[in-house]
C-alpha atoms as a PDB file:
ATOM      1  CA  MET A   1      -2.421  21.028   2.931  1.00  0.00           C
ATOM      2  CA  PRO A   2       0.719  18.871   3.180  1.00  0.00           C
ATOM      3  CA  THR A   3       1.919  17.197   0.098  1.00  0.00           C
ATOM      4  CA  SER A   4       4.106  14.722   1.865  1.00  0.00           C
ATOM      5  CA  GLY A   5       3.229  11.919   4.187  1.00  0.00           C
ATOM      6  CA  VAL A   6       1.380   8.553   4.282  1.00  0.00           C
ATOM      7  CA  ARG A   7      -2.273   8.006   3.222  1.00  0.00           C
ATOM      8  CA  LEU A   8      -4.584   5.228   2.145  1.00  0.00           C
ATOM      9  CA  ALA A   9      -4.134   4.361  -1.459  1.00  0.00           C
ATOM     10  CA  ARG A  10      -6.923   5.363  -3.968  1.00  0.00           C
ATOM     11  CA  THR A  11      -7.843   3.613  -7.218  1.00  0.00           C
ATOM     12  CA  SER A  12      -6.356   6.742  -8.982  1.00  0.00           C
ATOM     13  CA  ASP A  13      -2.915   5.707  -7.534  1.00  0.00           C
ATOM     14  CA  VAL A  14      -2.650   2.286  -9.093  1.00  0.00           C
ATOM     15  CA  ASP A  15      -0.701   3.260 -12.144  1.00  0.00           C
ATOM     16  CA  ASP A  16       2.028   4.916  -9.902  1.00  0.00           C
ATOM     17  CA  ILE A  17       1.995   1.976  -7.543  1.00  0.00           C
ATOM     18  CA  ALA A  18       2.339  -0.486 -10.419  1.00  0.00           C
ATOM     19  CA  ASP A  19       5.159   1.623 -11.978  1.00  0.00           C
ATOM     20  CA  ILE A  20       7.070   1.493  -8.635  1.00  0.00           C
ATOM     21  CA  ASN A  21       6.266  -2.271  -8.221  1.00  0.00           C
ATOM     22  CA  LEU A  22       7.612  -3.102 -11.688  1.00  0.00           C
ATOM     23  CA  ARG A  23      10.779  -0.989 -11.551  1.00  0.00           C
ATOM     24  CA  SER A  24      11.634  -2.229  -8.029  1.00  0.00           C
ATOM     25  CA  TRP A  25      11.142  -5.850  -8.884  1.00  0.00           C
ATOM     26  CA  ARG A  26      13.154  -5.524 -12.060  1.00  0.00           C
ATOM     27  CA  LEU A  27      16.052  -4.017 -10.143  1.00  0.00           C
ATOM     28  CA  ARG A  28      15.830  -6.240  -7.041  1.00  0.00           C
ATOM     29  CA  PHE A  29      15.287  -9.580  -8.896  1.00  0.00           C
ATOM     30  CA  ALA A  30      17.643  -8.944 -11.832  1.00  0.00           C
ATOM     31  CA  SER A  31      20.179 -11.527 -10.457  1.00  0.00           C
ATOM     32  CA  VAL A  32      17.511 -14.035  -9.425  1.00  0.00           C
ATOM     33  CA  LEU A  33      14.848 -14.239 -12.222  1.00  0.00           C
ATOM     34  CA  PRO A  34      15.550 -14.623 -15.949  1.00  0.00           C
ATOM     35  CA  ARG A  35      15.487 -11.342 -17.856  1.00  0.00           C
ATOM     36  CA  ASP A  36      12.586 -12.539 -20.130  1.00  0.00           C
ATOM     37  CA  VAL A  37      10.402 -13.249 -16.965  1.00  0.00           C
ATOM     38  CA  LEU A  38      11.064  -9.702 -15.749  1.00  0.00           C
ATOM     39  CA  ASP A  39      10.432  -8.189 -19.074  1.00  0.00           C
ATOM     40  CA  SER A  40       7.152 -10.000 -19.418  1.00  0.00           C
ATOM     41  CA  LEU A  41       5.697  -8.188 -16.412  1.00  0.00           C
ATOM     42  CA  ARG A  42       3.331  -5.481 -17.336  1.00  0.00           C
ATOM     43  CA  ALA A  43       2.568  -2.376 -15.363  1.00  0.00           C
ATOM     44  CA  ASP A  44      -1.092  -2.373 -16.501  1.00  0.00           C
ATOM     45  CA  ASP A  45      -1.582  -5.950 -15.193  1.00  0.00           C
ATOM     46  CA  LEU A  46      -0.056  -4.976 -11.874  1.00  0.00           C
ATOM     47  CA  ALA A  47      -2.233  -1.893 -11.764  1.00  0.00           C
ATOM     48  CA  MET A  48      -5.288  -4.107 -12.193  1.00  0.00           C
ATOM     49  CA  VAL A  49      -4.215  -6.310  -9.287  1.00  0.00           C
ATOM     50  CA  TRP A  50      -3.590  -3.310  -7.070  1.00  0.00           C
ATOM     51  CA  ALA A  51      -7.024  -1.864  -8.066  1.00  0.00           C
ATOM     52  CA  SER A  52      -8.697  -5.101  -7.102  1.00  0.00           C
ATOM     53  CA  GLY A  53      -7.017  -5.016  -3.750  1.00  0.00           C
ATOM     54  CA  ILE A  54      -8.130  -1.532  -3.088  1.00  0.00           C
ATOM     55  CA  LEU A  55     -11.715  -2.227  -4.170  1.00  0.00           C
ATOM     56  CA  ASN A  56     -12.067  -5.732  -2.704  1.00  0.00           C
ATOM     57  CA  PRO A  57      -9.596  -6.201   0.063  1.00  0.00           C
ATOM     58  CA  PRO A  58      -9.373  -9.775   1.411  1.00  0.00           C
ATOM     59  CA  THR A  59     -10.740  -8.370   4.768  1.00  0.00           C
ATOM     60  CA  PRO A  60     -11.692  -5.015   5.983  1.00  0.00           C
ATOM     61  CA  ALA A  61      -8.432  -4.965   8.026  1.00  0.00           C
ATOM     62  CA  HIS A  62      -6.270  -5.104   4.823  1.00  0.00           C
ATOM     63  CA  GLN A  63      -5.040  -1.813   3.765  1.00  0.00           C
ATOM     64  CA  LEU A  64      -2.752  -0.360   1.049  1.00  0.00           C
ATOM     65  CA  LEU A  65      -0.942   2.767   2.045  1.00  0.00           C
ATOM     66  CA  VAL A  66       1.132   5.050  -0.135  1.00  0.00           C
ATOM     67  CA  ALA A  67       4.004   7.373   0.773  1.00  0.00           C
ATOM     68  CA  VAL A  68       3.827  10.751  -0.892  1.00  0.00           C
ATOM     69  CA  ASP A  69       6.551  13.298  -1.280  1.00  0.00           C
ATOM     70  CA  ASP A  70       5.849  16.656  -2.724  1.00  0.00           C
ATOM     71  CA  GLY A  71       2.500  15.230  -4.236  1.00  0.00           C
ATOM     72  CA  ARG A  72       4.203  12.314  -5.834  1.00  0.00           C
ATOM     73  CA  ILE A  73       3.835   8.681  -4.863  1.00  0.00           C
ATOM     74  CA  VAL A  74       7.173   7.342  -3.812  1.00  0.00           C
ATOM     75  CA  GLY A  75       6.402   4.107  -2.105  1.00  0.00           C
ATOM     76  CA  TYR A  76       3.636   1.777  -0.782  1.00  0.00           C
ATOM     77  CA  ALA A  77       2.978  -0.693   1.918  1.00  0.00           C
ATOM     78  CA  ALA A  78       0.212  -3.292   2.119  1.00  0.00           C
ATOM     79  CA  VAL A  79      -0.762  -4.487   5.636  1.00  0.00           C
ATOM     80  CA  GLY A  80      -3.326  -6.961   6.900  1.00  0.00           C
ATOM     81  CA  PRO A  81      -4.024  -9.007   9.884  1.00  0.00           C
ATOM     82  CA  SER A  82      -1.227 -11.195  11.290  1.00  0.00           C
ATOM     83  CA  GLN A  83      -1.260 -14.817  10.131  1.00  0.00           C
ATOM     84  CA  ASP A  84       0.627 -15.800  13.298  1.00  0.00           C
ATOM     85  CA  PRO A  85      -1.788 -18.021  15.258  1.00  0.00           C
ATOM     86  CA  ASP A  86      -0.185 -16.709  18.569  1.00  0.00           C
ATOM     87  CA  ALA A  87      -0.674 -12.985  17.550  1.00  0.00           C
ATOM     88  CA  GLU A  88      -3.146 -11.023  19.563  1.00  0.00           C
ATOM     89  CA  ARG A  89      -6.230  -9.703  17.970  1.00  0.00           C
ATOM     90  CA  GLY A  90      -5.544  -6.403  16.084  1.00  0.00           C
ATOM     91  CA  VAL A  91      -1.843  -7.265  15.430  1.00  0.00           C
ATOM     92  CA  ALA A  92      -0.953  -6.639  11.755  1.00  0.00           C
ATOM     93  CA  GLU A  93       1.714  -7.847   9.457  1.00  0.00           C
ATOM     94  CA  LEU A  94       3.494  -6.196   6.512  1.00  0.00           C
ATOM     95  CA  ILE A  95       2.515  -7.912   3.309  1.00  0.00           C
ATOM     96  CA  ALA A  96       4.345  -5.731   0.745  1.00  0.00           C
ATOM     97  CA  LEU A  97       6.703  -2.804   0.939  1.00  0.00           C
ATOM     98  CA  GLU A  98       8.344  -1.020  -2.047  1.00  0.00           C
ATOM     99  CA  VAL A  99      10.030   2.316  -2.372  1.00  0.00           C
ATOM    100  CA  ASP A 100      10.766   4.023  -5.685  1.00  0.00           C
ATOM    101  CA  PRO A 101      14.238   2.835  -6.681  1.00  0.00           C
ATOM    102  CA  GLU A 102      15.040   6.426  -7.782  1.00  0.00           C
END
């Protein structure tokens, strides 16, 4: 069985997703947001948000995907129906995309 690829996220993935989310934001927003704001973010709070999104997505078309390399989660993408009123039915949009900064 391959240990690399992309798959739907599971609730057991939320700690890894939250860790990537937190480290990525702290790196990317370091020059934009005050340090105390970034330091106040907590991985366990983010994990709860991601778990809620997996268990109770806004619509059945919303999905959270994880990228896995050698069995380790290295990124995630959230997708959902396009909010563009001119988009054809079935067109999706990327809501979130993060890759492990390492």
